[in-house]
Amino acid sequence: MACCGNCFCCQCCCREGETRTPEELTILGEIREEEDEILPRKDYESLDYDRCINEPYVEVLEGMDNKKAGKYEAVRWLMVFAIGVTVGLVGLFVDFFVHLFTKIKFSLVGDSIEKCSDKGCLALSLLELLSFNMFFVFIASVLVLIEPVAAGSGIPEIKSYLNGVKIPGIVRLRTFLCKAAGVLFSVAGGLFVGKEGPMIHSGAIVGAGLPQFQSISFKRIKFDFPYFRSDRDKRDFVSAGAAAGVAAAFGAPIGGTLFSLEEGSSFWNQALTWKVLFCSMSATFTLNFFRSGINFNKWGSFQLPGLLNFGEFKCPDGDKNCHLWTVVDLAFFVLMGVVGGLLGALFNCMNKSLSKYRIKHIHPKAKFIRVLESLLITMVTSVVVFAASLLLGECRDLSSPTNHNSTLSGSDDINSTIRQFFCTNKTYNDMATLFFNPQEAAIHQLFHQDGTFSPVTLSLFFLLYFLLACWTYGVSVPSGLFVPSLLCGASFGRLVANILKVKLGMDIYSGTFALIGAAAFLGGVVRMTISLTVILIESTNEITYGLPIMITLMVAKWTGDFFNKGIYDIHIQLRGVPLLEWETEVEMDKLTASDIMEPNLTYVYPHTRVQSLVSILRTTVYHAFPVVTENRQNERDFMKGNILVSNNIRFKKSSVMTRAGEQRRRCQSMKSYPSSELKNVCDEQNAAAEPAEEGEDLLQQMLERRHAPYPNLYPDQSPSEEWTMEERFRPLTFHGLILRSQLVNLLIRGVCYSESQSSATQPRLSFTEMTEDYPRYPDIHDLDLALLNPRMIVDVTPYMNPCPYTVSPNTRISQVFNLFRTMGLRHLPVVNAVGEIVGIITRHNLTHEFLVAKLRQHYITI
């Protein structure tokens, strides 16, 4: 029965007697159930990093002198500084309340455990821990229900945004509030998540929203600030904000700059580098200034550079035989990198399976199911932490206290975070020390505690943390992955150090192996190299660790890439985001632009009637339309079968609709137009439409009708209305591109002229008026059609982009891909040698899946 249903769907979607091949399904952006693969979706819009050099923009340039340009640049630098300071203050807010809530929770629960260990009321202590954790996580889950985009770390979404994909709601103020408030409750709630990833997302939102001086979520926040009203400016500020988030999280301004460069931005320049670095520095020192003053009461001293500080790695004073690492240790670091890559690949594989299960079975259900899942994970995590701390820990000797005055987030040193549950005065519970502390304190214990941790304890801690962190990442709470990965890797590295020290008797520094283990596991999970190397070096404040960290991360990445992608790329793929990689594969150059372009174009003429523009906008979902005129000079060559124009025919023939079907579709949408004149026009044209005869060779019929006259192209008709095949395939000279938002803006503001007047009488819009509604331009359905005269004419030439980037049909894919990605384009017209447009390329046409499907078709054709 199911088979019959599938066949019926195929027959409905395809032509009679035809079924879709897997390649066609890939091109269409559908899901292949048999392979359980999620393919890039077509409903994601692209950001447009290219400038639209139309007449309003040129007028702004002509009125720009050196003084105004300097003022504009000064405002830009001021915005960058404001973004950095704001991100630093956000980090301070999150860190302060996380520290406050966790301190209250662990103090009360710890005191309860100490009292109940003798009285036998440990169940009451567990109940207290569950109450705290479930209450905090419940608040975090409810905030995510308010704004679902606030779930997770936000790094996959920001990486997609910097790659040029517009994800709805990702940089809204409501998302920021839910993210910043939710992450402090999810971390305080005892989930194995970090606050560093959400800090990057929060920084990106600050970068996107602060220079706009307005909010979509809160309508009252709107100031008259005409600057930075384009995707280009907004994307630059998002890059700066994301870098500031990294800098505030790790105290690594250079690492933050490299993060924006490595993980997102396809377009980069020197001026942007300076601004991003300045923004990162502002965030780092703002956070450092306030945290140092609050925690140590030393205002003006800079002692706490980031939310996560690894402390100082150094040998005990007077121990000349101690060394942080040697050349011999590099061999072990390489092996640890291999193991870290394998463990990271396993983590990613398990998390991908869990995420797919959530997408199929949890997300389609009622929203409260997601809250219940979060509470279930919280309950399991709390019980595991409590039971492991009390039952699985060993009492270790603390006879030789640490010599490192490692500074934690507060004024306490590392020895104040040890836990002595069920142990005597001179011993400590190693498992409780790791589990019953904030995650940052546990990392400090593994990096700097001279007391030993039991190999059994480290193994069990790693296993439990690995499984619970994998289960938690992707649940409906704001959550980061950096700190859980560092903690897992640090326990793995400390375990290796214990084996080498105790079993092999090697003289090594345990903190170094814990750091390398953390780098290996984190690199195996996220697959970052350049930026992560610098982040870890800046966090340790030890440049001598540069070589071992870099080697470990490279080996971990190479090992993990052999099995699957990084965790962020996996979640981008699960969302169906059409992400463009750094470059295409070599064999893709067997394809050309004509092989992947979209040939079925909907275009407009320089002077088009209002009724035609409304019809086009209401019956299509395209975001850009080529502006064309008929090429009468090439009419004779066209009728003789000129090879260039024949290519134009070949590119278009397979996907052109019949004129009757197209006209019926358009007239159906125009029934709501409050003009009896237009309704009559539609009815008359429908009655006159004649469907094409079955089996007729349309191309041959077109070529035989060599001397048929051209219809009146403009402004009386819009393209594809009542046209024969010959009329559809006429050579069309390309003049520029105009966006849907621009056309709707012109219609709403009444920019048109009547037939009895010249186009010079048409009202002119300034650049400020054209960008006033950015980033939420009005929709065509918001247009009051009763206010429009359908016979009026719109001159679109002043507002189109007359000089967009173009490629020829024979351009190789690598050239097309590099141009599109590097310049941050949204649309790339394909224009032949005589200036005729034959197709258009968008982001979807350059995704890996689409190119692979087209390459398969190419091989089949050969």
Tab-separated table of C-alpha atoms in Angstrom, residues 237-468:
chain	number	residue	atom	x	y	z
A	237	PHE	CA	29.541	44.046	11.888
A	238	VAL	CA	28.401	40.465	12.505
A	239	SER	CA	31.975	39.341	11.796
A	240	ALA	CA	33.242	41.844	14.360
A	241	GLY	CA	30.620	40.818	16.922
A	242	ALA	CA	31.359	37.101	16.545
A	243	ALA	CA	35.077	37.766	16.951
A	244	ALA	CA	34.350	39.840	20.052
A	245	GLY	CA	32.331	36.941	21.457
A	246	VAL	CA	35.298	34.591	21.051
A	247	ALA	CA	37.623	37.183	22.574
A	248	ALA	CA	35.366	37.676	25.589
A	249	ALA	CA	34.871	33.930	26.066
A	250	PHE	CA	38.547	32.951	25.983
A	251	GLY	CA	40.427	36.215	26.467
A	252	ALA	CA	41.782	35.703	22.949
A	253	PRO	CA	41.336	38.774	20.699
A	254	ILE	CA	43.674	37.485	17.988
A	255	GLY	CA	42.003	34.077	18.104
A	256	GLY	CA	38.620	35.766	17.755
A	257	THR	CA	39.774	37.636	14.661
A	258	LEU	CA	41.077	34.433	13.121
A	259	PHE	CA	37.837	32.648	14.044
A	260	SER	CA	35.782	35.085	11.966
A	261	LEU	CA	38.253	34.695	9.120
A	262	GLU	CA	38.510	30.890	9.238
A	263	GLU	CA	34.985	29.831	10.095
A	264	GLY	CA	32.797	32.231	8.223
A	265	SER	CA	33.644	35.185	6.110
A	266	SER	CA	34.191	34.502	2.438
A	267	PHE	CA	35.107	38.118	1.701
A	268	TRP	CA	37.865	39.813	3.670
A	269	ASN	CA	39.966	42.951	3.429
A	270	GLN	CA	42.606	44.723	5.451
A	271	ALA	CA	40.303	47.437	6.789
A	272	LEU	CA	37.875	44.814	8.069
A	273	THR	CA	40.741	42.958	9.775
A	274	TRP	CA	41.724	46.056	11.756
A	275	LYS	CA	38.137	46.751	12.790
A	276	VAL	CA	37.509	43.163	13.881
A	277	LEU	CA	40.738	43.080	15.901
A	278	PHE	CA	39.907	46.417	17.522
A	279	CYS	CA	36.433	45.138	18.405
A	280	SER	CA	37.917	41.958	19.917
A	281	MET	CA	40.398	43.950	21.973
A	282	SER	CA	37.612	46.208	23.233
A	283	ALA	CA	35.553	43.222	24.353
A	284	THR	CA	38.502	41.497	26.044
A	285	PHE	CA	39.667	44.487	28.069
A	286	THR	CA	36.144	45.609	28.968
A	287	LEU	CA	35.395	42.195	30.454
A	288	ASN	CA	38.841	42.004	32.056
A	289	PHE	CA	38.494	45.425	33.676
A	290	PHE	CA	35.137	44.733	35.316
A	291	ARG	CA	35.801	41.113	36.329
A	292	SER	CA	39.137	42.003	37.909
A	293	GLY	CA	37.574	44.899	39.791
A	294	ILE	CA	34.561	42.926	41.003
A	295	ASN	CA	36.410	39.745	42.003
A	296	PHE	CA	39.624	41.236	43.422
A	297	ASN	CA	38.477	44.785	44.210
A	298	LYS	CA	41.429	46.063	42.201
A	299	TRP	CA	39.947	48.422	39.664
A	300	GLY	CA	42.346	49.123	36.833
A	301	SER	CA	44.226	45.827	37.124
A	302	PHE	CA	43.727	43.280	34.375
A	303	GLN	CA	43.961	39.759	35.831
A	304	LEU	CA	40.959	37.888	34.362
A	305	PRO	CA	41.074	38.252	30.571
A	306	GLY	CA	38.225	35.908	29.589
A	307	LEU	CA	35.316	33.835	30.833
A	308	LEU	CA	37.504	30.738	30.537
A	309	ASN	CA	41.066	31.067	31.783
A	310	PHE	CA	43.377	28.043	31.802
A	311	GLY	CA	45.708	29.474	34.426
A	312	GLU	CA	49.478	29.671	34.343
A	313	PHE	CA	51.487	26.633	33.340
A	314	LYS	CA	54.858	26.637	35.052
A	315	CYS	CA	57.153	24.289	36.910
A	316	PRO	CA	57.582	24.557	40.708
A	317	ASP	CA	60.166	27.123	41.744
A	318	GLY	CA	63.619	25.611	42.226
A	319	ASP	CA	62.883	22.389	40.338
A	320	LYS	CA	65.485	22.515	37.559
A	321	ASN	CA	64.615	19.022	36.306
A	322	CYS	CA	61.025	20.024	35.522
A	323	HIS	CA	60.071	20.871	31.955
A	324	LEU	CA	56.714	21.629	30.380
A	325	TRP	CA	57.412	19.393	27.375
A	326	THR	CA	60.276	17.919	25.365
A	327	VAL	CA	60.818	16.724	21.816
A	328	VAL	CA	60.218	13.151	22.962
A	329	ASP	CA	56.755	14.164	24.141
A	330	LEU	CA	55.806	15.199	20.606
A	331	ALA	CA	55.468	11.532	19.615
A	332	PHE	CA	52.901	11.022	22.361
A	333	PHE	CA	51.153	14.233	21.341
A	334	VAL	CA	50.756	12.918	17.783
A	335	LEU	CA	49.262	9.683	19.092
A	336	MET	CA	46.942	11.666	21.334
A	337	GLY	CA	45.901	13.678	18.291
A	338	VAL	CA	44.987	10.483	16.455
A	339	VAL	CA	42.967	9.212	19.418
A	340	GLY	CA	41.340	12.630	19.842
A	341	GLY	CA	40.323	12.620	16.180
A	342	LEU	CA	38.808	9.140	16.534
A	343	LEU	CA	36.930	10.086	19.704
A	344	GLY	CA	35.731	13.319	18.080
A	345	ALA	CA	34.481	11.428	15.027
A	346	LEU	CA	32.625	9.000	17.314
A	347	PHE	CA	31.132	11.918	19.262
A	348	ASN	CA	29.960	13.596	16.051
A	349	CYS	CA	28.512	10.372	14.649
A	350	MET	CA	26.520	9.681	17.820
A	351	ASN	CA	25.311	13.273	18.083
A	352	LYS	CA	24.234	13.280	14.436
A	353	SER	CA	22.111	10.180	15.017
A	354	LEU	CA	20.560	11.765	18.103
A	355	SER	CA	19.868	15.007	16.217
A	356	LYS	CA	18.181	13.140	13.378
A	357	TYR	CA	16.012	11.335	15.909
A	358	ARG	CA	15.051	14.674	17.477
A	359	ILE	CA	14.200	16.152	14.078
A	360	LYS	CA	11.946	13.228	13.148
A	361	HIS	CA	10.302	12.297	16.432
A	362	ILE	CA	10.543	15.201	18.899
A	363	HIS	CA	10.443	18.469	16.970
A	364	PRO	CA	7.220	17.652	15.040
A	365	LYS	CA	5.371	17.072	18.320
A	366	ALA	CA	4.021	19.633	20.754
A	367	LYS	CA	6.547	22.128	22.055
A	368	PHE	CA	6.276	21.009	25.669
A	369	ILE	CA	7.823	17.663	24.616
A	370	ARG	CA	11.097	19.523	24.095
A	371	VAL	CA	10.877	20.905	27.629
A	372	LEU	CA	10.256	17.401	28.960
A	373	GLU	CA	13.317	16.119	27.095
A	374	SER	CA	15.450	18.876	28.650
A	375	LEU	CA	14.143	18.028	32.106
A	376	LEU	CA	14.768	14.305	31.533
A	377	ILE	CA	18.400	14.954	30.589
A	378	THR	CA	18.764	17.237	33.611
A	379	MET	CA	17.389	14.594	35.937
A	380	VAL	CA	19.656	11.861	34.553
A	381	THR	CA	22.696	14.162	34.666
A	382	SER	CA	21.999	15.190	38.259
A	383	VAL	CA	21.547	11.598	39.434
A	384	VAL	CA	24.731	10.484	37.642
A	385	VAL	CA	26.757	13.362	39.109
A	386	PHE	CA	25.444	12.716	42.611
A	387	ALA	CA	25.851	8.937	42.513
A	388	ALA	CA	29.289	9.018	40.867
A	389	SER	CA	30.607	11.581	43.344
A	390	LEU	CA	29.510	9.558	46.367
A	391	LEU	CA	29.952	5.976	45.148
A	392	LEU	CA	32.685	5.914	42.478
A	393	GLY	CA	35.215	8.399	43.847
A	394	GLU	CA	38.455	7.475	45.606
A	395	CYS	CA	40.105	9.256	48.504
A	396	ARG	CA	43.416	10.636	47.249
A	397	ASP	CA	46.284	11.971	49.310
A	398	LEU	CA	46.651	15.726	49.525
A	399	SER	CA	49.943	15.632	51.404
A	400	SER	CA	51.750	17.733	48.783
A	401	PRO	CA	49.538	20.708	48.036
A	402	THR	CA	49.763	22.498	44.744
A	403	ASN	CA	52.444	25.109	44.228
A	404	HIS	CA	50.548	26.889	41.491
A	405	ASN	CA	48.494	29.885	42.505
A	406	SER	CA	46.072	29.315	39.668
A	407	THR	CA	43.364	31.950	39.621
A	408	LEU	CA	39.768	30.898	39.186
A	409	SER	CA	36.836	33.070	38.238
A	410	GLY	CA	36.545	34.311	41.801
A	411	SER	CA	39.038	35.115	44.502
A	412	ASP	CA	39.521	31.470	45.504
A	413	ASP	CA	42.576	29.481	44.544
A	414	ILE	CA	42.570	25.949	43.194
A	415	ASN	CA	42.783	24.225	46.606
A	416	SER	CA	39.474	25.735	47.680
A	417	THR	CA	37.611	23.697	45.028
A	418	ILE	CA	38.568	20.239	46.267
A	419	ARG	CA	35.748	18.105	47.706
A	420	GLN	CA	36.266	15.796	50.676
A	421	PHE	CA	32.992	13.864	50.571
A	422	PHE	CA	33.395	10.776	52.832
A	423	CYS	CA	37.183	11.310	53.021
A	424	THR	CA	39.438	12.231	55.958
A	425	ASN	CA	40.959	15.648	56.494
A	426	LYS	CA	44.182	15.033	54.541
A	427	THR	CA	42.508	13.372	51.557
A	428	TYR	CA	39.995	14.444	48.960
A	429	ASN	CA	37.348	12.721	46.830
A	430	ASP	CA	38.745	12.890	43.288
A	431	MET	CA	35.443	12.144	41.513
A	432	ALA	CA	33.502	14.682	43.586
A	433	THR	CA	36.224	17.270	42.934
A	434	LEU	CA	35.581	16.933	39.200
A	435	PHE	CA	31.790	16.594	39.266
A	436	PHE	CA	30.773	18.831	42.180
A	437	ASN	CA	32.420	21.978	40.846
A	438	PRO	CA	31.784	24.405	38.011
A	439	GLN	CA	33.265	23.095	34.785
A	440	GLU	CA	35.961	25.773	34.696
A	441	ALA	CA	37.112	24.746	38.182
A	442	ALA	CA	37.234	21.089	37.097
A	443	ILE	CA	39.410	22.041	34.115
A	444	HIS	CA	41.764	23.907	36.471
A	445	GLN	CA	41.961	20.836	38.693
A	446	LEU	CA	42.990	18.646	35.753
A	447	PHE	CA	45.484	21.212	34.462
A	448	HIS	CA	47.134	22.274	37.718
A	449	GLN	CA	46.323	19.963	40.629
A	450	ASP	CA	49.492	18.224	41.813
A	451	GLY	CA	47.474	15.617	43.651
A	452	THR	CA	46.846	12.550	41.541
A	453	PHE	CA	43.552	11.410	40.107
A	454	SER	CA	42.853	7.686	40.015
A	455	PRO	CA	43.028	6.145	36.507
A	456	VAL	CA	39.703	4.454	37.210
A	457	THR	CA	38.187	7.782	38.231
A	458	LEU	CA	39.519	9.522	35.108
A	459	SER	CA	38.237	6.719	32.870
A	460	LEU	CA	34.760	6.717	34.415
A	461	PHE	CA	34.618	10.511	34.403
A	462	PHE	CA	35.579	10.640	30.725
A	463	LEU	CA	33.026	7.972	29.760
A	464	LEU	CA	30.151	9.550	31.688
A	465	TYR	CA	30.961	13.067	30.536
A	466	PHE	CA	31.381	11.942	26.918
A	467	LEU	CA	27.982	10.225	26.807
A	468	LEU	CA	26.042	12.902	28.671
